Coordinates of C-alpha atoms in Angstrom, one line a residue:
X63 CA -3.2 -93.8 8.1
X64 CA -6.2 -93.0 9.4
X65 CA -6.0 -89.5 11.4
X66 CA -8.4 -88.0 14.7
X67 CA -9.9 -85.4 13.8
X68 CA -12.8 -82.9 14.6
X69 CA -15.8 -84.8 13.7
X70 CA -18.0 -88.1 14.4
X71 CA -16.2 -90.7 14.2
X72 CA -13.5 -88.1 12.9
X73 CA -10.8 -89.8 11.3
X74 CA -9.4 -89.4 7.7
X75 CA -7.1 -92.1 5.6
X76 CA -4.6 -89.6 5.6
X77 CA -1.3 -91.6 3.3
X78 CA 1.3 -89.7 1.7
X79 CA 0.8 -85.9 1.3
X80 CA 4.3 -85.8 -0.5
X81 CA 3.4 -88.6 -3.2
X82 CA 3.0 -85.4 -5.8
X83 CA 6.8 -85.9 -6.1
X84 CA 6.7 -89.0 -8.3
X85 CA 5.4 -86.8 -11.3
X86 CA 5.4 -83.3 -10.9
X87 CA 4.3 -83.0 -14.3
X88 CA 1.2 -84.7 -14.3
X89 CA 1.4 -87.7 -11.6
X90 CA -1.4 -89.4 -14.0
X91 CA -0.1 -92.8 -12.6
X92 CA -1.0 -91.7 -9.1
X93 CA -4.2 -93.7 -8.2
X94 CA -5.8 -91.8 -5.3
X95 CA -10.0 -91.4 -4.0
X96 CA -11.2 -88.2 -5.0
X97 CA -13.9 -86.9 -2.2
X98 CA -16.6 -85.2 -4.5
X99 CA -15.9 -82.1 -3.1
X100 CA -13.0 -82.2 -6.0
X101 CA -16.0 -81.0 -8.1
X102 CA -15.0 -77.4 -6.7
X103 CA -11.9 -75.8 -5.0
X104 CA -13.1 -74.7 -1.1
X105 CA -9.7 -73.7 -0.2
X106 CA -9.6 -71.0 -3.1
X107 CA -11.2 -68.1 -0.5
X108 CA -8.1 -68.8 1.5
X109 CA -6.0 -65.8 2.6
X110 CA -2.2 -67.6 1.9
X111 CA 1.2 -66.5 1.6
X112 CA 2.6 -66.8 -2.0
X113 CA 2.8 -69.8 -2.7
X114 CA 5.5 -69.3 -5.9
X115 CA 8.7 -70.9 -3.2
X116 CA 6.5 -74.4 -3.6
X117 CA 6.1 -74.0 -7.3
X118 CA 9.9 -73.2 -7.8
X119 CA 10.6 -76.9 -5.4
X120 CA 8.5 -79.0 -7.4
X121 CA 9.7 -77.8 -10.7
X122 CA 13.0 -78.5 -9.4
X123 CA 12.1 -81.9 -8.2
X124 CA 13.4 -83.9 -4.5
X125 CA 15.7 -81.4 -2.2
X126 CA 18.0 -82.2 0.4
X127 CA 16.5 -82.2 4.3
X128 CA 19.5 -79.5 5.4
X129 CA 19.4 -82.1 8.9
X130 CA 19.4 -85.4 8.3
X131 CA 20.3 -85.0 4.4
X132 CA 17.6 -87.2 3.2
X133 CA 15.6 -86.5 -0.1
X134 CA 12.6 -85.0 0.0
X135 CA 10.0 -82.6 -1.7
X136 CA 8.9 -79.2 0.0
X137 CA 10.0 -80.6 3.7
X138 CA 11.6 -83.2 5.8
X139 CA 8.6 -84.8 7.8
X140 CA 11.3 -86.7 9.9
X141 CA 13.0 -83.2 11.0
X142 CA 10.4 -80.7 10.5
X143 CA 12.1 -78.4 8.3
X144 CA 11.9 -77.2 4.8
X145 CA 14.0 -78.5 2.1
X146 CA 17.4 -77.0 0.7
X147 CA 15.0 -75.9 -2.4
X148 CA 12.3 -74.0 0.0
X149 CA 14.1 -71.3 2.1
X150 CA 12.7 -71.5 5.3
X151 CA 12.1 -67.3 5.2
X152 CA 9.5 -67.9 2.6
X153 CA 7.4 -70.2 4.7
X154 CA 4.6 -68.2 6.2
X155 CA 4.5 -68.4 10.2
X156 CA 1.2 -68.4 11.9
X157 CA 0.6 -67.6 15.1
X158 CA -1.5 -69.8 17.2
X159 CA -3.5 -68.4 20.5
X160 CA -2.9 -71.6 22.3
X161 CA -0.6 -75.0 22.3
X162 CA -1.4 -77.7 19.9
X163 CA 0.4 -81.1 20.9
X164 CA 0.0 -84.2 18.1
X165 CA 0.3 -87.6 19.6
X166 CA 0.8 -89.8 16.9
X167 CA 1.1 -94.0 17.2
X168 CA 5.1 -95.2 16.3
X169 CA 3.8 -97.3 13.9
X170 CA 1.7 -94.3 11.4
X171 CA 4.6 -93.7 9.0
X172 CA 5.5 -90.1 9.3
X173 CA 6.0 -89.2 5.5
X174 CA 2.1 -90.3 5.6
X175 CA 0.4 -87.6 7.8
X176 CA -0.4 -83.8 7.4
X177 CA 0.5 -83.3 10.9
X178 CA 3.8 -82.4 10.0
X179 CA 2.4 -79.0 8.1
X180 CA 1.2 -78.0 11.9
X181 CA 4.5 -78.0 12.8
X182 CA 6.5 -76.2 10.0
X183 CA 3.7 -73.6 10.2
X184 CA 3.3 -72.5 14.0
X185 CA 6.8 -73.8 15.3
X186 CA 6.6 -71.8 18.4
X187 CA 3.0 -73.6 19.1
X188 CA 2.9 -77.5 17.6
X189 CA 4.7 -79.9 19.3
X190 CA 4.4 -84.2 18.5
X191 CA 4.9 -86.7 20.4
X192 CA 5.3 -89.9 19.9
X193 CA 3.3 -92.0 21.9
X194 CA 3.7 -93.7 24.3
X195 CA 6.3 -90.5 24.9
X196 CA 4.0 -87.8 26.2
X197 CA 3.3 -85.9 29.2
X198 CA 2.0 -86.0 31.5
X199 CA -1.6 -83.9 32.0
X200 CA -3.1 -84.1 34.9
X201 CA -2.5 -81.0 37.1
X202 CA -3.5 -78.5 33.7
X203 CA -6.5 -80.5 33.2
X204 CA -8.9 -77.3 33.6
X205 CA -6.5 -75.5 30.9
X206 CA -6.5 -78.5 28.4
X207 CA -8.9 -79.6 26.1
X208 CA -8.7 -82.9 23.5
X209 CA -9.9 -83.9 20.2
X210 CA -12.1 -86.7 20.3
X211 CA -15.5 -87.9 19.1
X212 CA -16.4 -89.5 22.2
X213 CA -19.6 -89.8 23.7
X214 CA -18.8 -87.0 26.2
X215 CA -17.4 -84.4 23.5
X216 CA -18.8 -81.2 23.7
X217 CA -18.8 -78.7 20.9
X218 CA -16.3 -76.1 20.5
X219 CA -18.9 -73.2 21.8
X220 CA -19.3 -75.3 25.2
X221 CA -15.4 -75.2 25.9
X222 CA -15.7 -72.5 28.1
X223 CA -18.9 -73.4 30.0
X224 CA -17.3 -77.0 31.1
X225 CA -13.7 -75.3 31.3
X226 CA -15.1 -73.3 33.9
X227 CA -17.1 -76.0 35.5
X228 CA -13.5 -78.2 36.4
X229 CA -12.1 -74.8 37.3
X230 CA -14.6 -74.6 39.8
X231 CA -15.4 -77.9 41.3
X232 CA -11.9 -79.6 40.3
X233 CA -14.1 -82.1 38.3
X234 CA -11.8 -85.6 38.4
X235 CA -8.6 -83.5 39.3
X236 CA -8.9 -84.4 42.8
X237 CA -11.0 -87.7 42.4
X238 CA -8.8 -90.8 42.6
X239 CA -11.7 -92.8 41.4
X240 CA -12.5 -90.9 39.0
X241 CA -9.1 -90.3 37.7
X242 CA -8.8 -93.8 37.3
X243 CA -11.4 -94.7 35.1
X244 CA -11.4 -94.5 31.5
X245 CA -12.7 -91.6 30.4
X246 CA -15.0 -93.3 27.6
X247 CA -16.6 -94.6 30.4
X248 CA -17.0 -91.7 32.8
X249 CA -20.8 -90.3 32.4
X250 CA -21.1 -87.2 30.3
X251 CA -20.4 -84.1 31.5
X252 CA -24.1 -82.1 31.8
X253 CA -24.1 -78.7 34.0
X254 CA -26.1 -78.9 37.4
X255 CA -29.3 -76.3 36.9
X256 CA -28.7 -74.7 39.7
X257 CA -25.3 -73.5 38.7
X258 CA -26.0 -72.9 35.4
X259 CA -26.5 -69.0 35.5
X260 CA -23.6 -68.7 38.3
X261 CA -21.3 -70.4 36.0
X262 CA -22.0 -68.6 32.4
X263 CA -21.8 -65.3 34.4
X264 CA -18.5 -66.3 35.6
X265 CA -17.0 -67.3 32.2
X266 CA -16.6 -64.4 30.4
X267 CA -12.7 -64.1 29.7
X268 CA -12.1 -67.0 31.9
X269 CA -13.6 -68.7 29.1
X270 CA -10.4 -68.3 27.0
X271 CA -8.4 -70.0 29.8
X272 CA -7.8 -73.0 27.3
X273 CA -4.4 -73.1 27.0
X274 CA -3.4 -77.0 25.2
X275 CA -5.2 -78.6 23.0
X276 CA -4.5 -82.0 22.1
X277 CA -4.7 -83.8 18.3
X278 CA -4.5 -87.5 18.5
X279 CA -2.3 -89.0 14.5
X280 CA -3.5 -92.4 14.3
X281 CA -5.4 -94.9 12.8
X282 CA -9.2 -96.3 14.1
X283 CA -7.7 -99.2 14.9
X284 CA -4.8 -98.4 16.8
X285 CA -6.5 -95.5 18.5
X286 CA -8.0 -97.1 21.1
X287 CA -4.6 -97.9 22.6
X288 CA -4.1 -93.9 22.9
X289 CA -7.3 -93.0 24.1
X290 CA -7.5 -95.0 26.9
X291 CA -3.9 -94.2 27.9
X292 CA -4.1 -92.9 32.0
X293 CA -2.4 -89.6 31.3
X294 CA -5.3 -88.7 28.7
X295 CA -8.1 -89.8 31.3
X296 CA -10.5 -86.8 32.5
X297 CA -9.4 -84.4 30.0
X298 CA -12.6 -82.5 28.0
X299 CA -13.1 -83.6 24.8
X300 CA -14.2 -81.8 21.8
X301 CA -15.5 -82.3 18.3
X302 CA -16.5 -80.4 15.1
X303 CA -19.3 -81.9 13.6
X304 CA -20.1 -80.0 10.6
X305 CA -16.6 -79.7 8.4
X306 CA -16.0 -81.6 5.6
X307 CA -12.3 -83.0 4.0
X308 CA -10.9 -81.4 0.8
X309 CA -7.9 -84.7 1.3
X310 CA -6.6 -86.2 -1.7
X311 CA -6.5 -89.6 0.2
X312 CA -10.0 -89.8 1.6
X313 CA -10.6 -93.5 2.1
X314 CA -13.4 -95.1 -0.2
X315 CA -16.8 -96.0 1.4
X316 CA -15.9 -92.9 4.7
X317 CA -18.2 -90.1 4.9
X318 CA -16.5 -86.5 3.7
X319 CA -16.3 -85.6 7.5
X320 CA -13.2 -87.5 8.0
X321 CA -10.7 -84.9 8.3
X322 CA -7.1 -85.0 8.0
X323 CA -4.8 -83.9 11.0
X324 CA -4.2 -80.2 9.9
X325 CA -7.7 -79.8 8.5
X326 CA -8.8 -80.5 11.9
X327 CA -6.5 -78.3 13.3
X328 CA -7.1 -75.0 11.2
X329 CA -11.2 -76.1 11.6
X330 CA -10.8 -75.8 15.3
X331 CA -8.9 -72.7 15.9
X332 CA -11.1 -71.2 13.3
X333 CA -14.5 -71.9 15.6
X334 CA -12.3 -71.4 18.7
X335 CA -11.0 -68.0 17.4
X336 CA -15.1 -67.5 16.4
X337 CA -17.0 -69.1 19.4
X338 CA -14.8 -68.3 22.3
X339 CA -11.9 -65.4 21.6
X340 CA -15.5 -64.3 20.0
X341 CA -13.7 -62.2 17.4
X342 CA -14.3 -61.9 14.2
X343 CA -12.2 -63.7 12.1
X344 CA -10.3 -62.8 8.8
X345 CA -8.0 -65.6 7.5
X346 CA -5.4 -65.6 11.1
X347 CA -5.1 -69.5 10.7
X348 CA -5.1 -69.9 6.5
X349 CA -1.2 -70.4 6.3
X350 CA -1.8 -73.2 8.4
X351 CA -2.9 -74.9 5.0
X352 CA -0.4 -72.7 3.1
X353 CA 0.8 -77.0 2.1
X354 CA -2.0 -78.8 2.2
X355 CA -3.9 -76.4 -0.4
X356 CA -0.6 -76.4 -2.5
X357 CA -1.0 -80.1 -2.5
X358 CA -5.3 -80.1 -3.2
X359 CA -4.6 -77.8 -6.1
X360 CA -1.1 -80.1 -7.9
X361 CA -3.2 -83.5 -7.5
X362 CA -6.2 -81.9 -8.7
X363 CA -4.8 -80.6 -12.0
X364 CA -2.7 -84.1 -12.0
X365 CA -6.5 -85.4 -12.3
X366 CA -7.7 -83.6 -14.9
X367 CA -4.5 -84.0 -16.8
X368 CA -5.0 -87.7 -16.8
X369 CA -8.6 -87.6 -17.6
X370 CA -9.9 -88.0 -14.5
X371 CA -12.3 -85.6 -13.9

């Protein structure tokens, strides 16, 4: 599964993150492509809650989902809840500074995406939609942004300026012709020089007006159908260009800037916290990688055990 991320051309081969359940002792039979970042553990500096509950669940093996009774490892990726051997009270909860919508393509296998991690760890702030059942965003364009590496995308630090222009001038909001034009074909939003100083002087705290961010969880071939949906037209597009993936199912021959969904969400929030909220980052969102980092270490150790590293 190729998942939209924040890099350009930000997609990742996001395979079954629950594969570790097949062999909790060594996992030597699992054939994954390992990114170069596996040489070290770039996740070791994260401020995470105790993962002892996951260690115990790993030793116990698969368990039932408390809702659908399906056999799962760690969590149920269809019900978005931990399994019986992973008590909810022992799973950290992360409070996000804005709401997140994740749009999944209907043909994607639920168990192959890390998007569910976000829902499990930030249940009050994350909603997962299965395309084409997505909300109407038109009336809220001035406070919503879409993570997509298109020709019109801007950096995180430029969010405040561009959303201010949306609010000030109603960019595309009341222009029927502009609204109907596919966003990928629109002229790139550039600040008009005469309004630059005025906009900058009025952004300030208003720059935090961003209230929702949208992520697309889809293969590259399926992305076009979603990104050209009329309900997503005219939204500010954002990308992040400097992050590298630690994902264990990294697609061979693809850049290491192809992020998994949960990595994209995490790195965006870290940059948003620093660039837009203008606050020092002290690990507030690190627990979004609670499951991801555990699986990373599990598979890394399995490869060592199998003599593949």
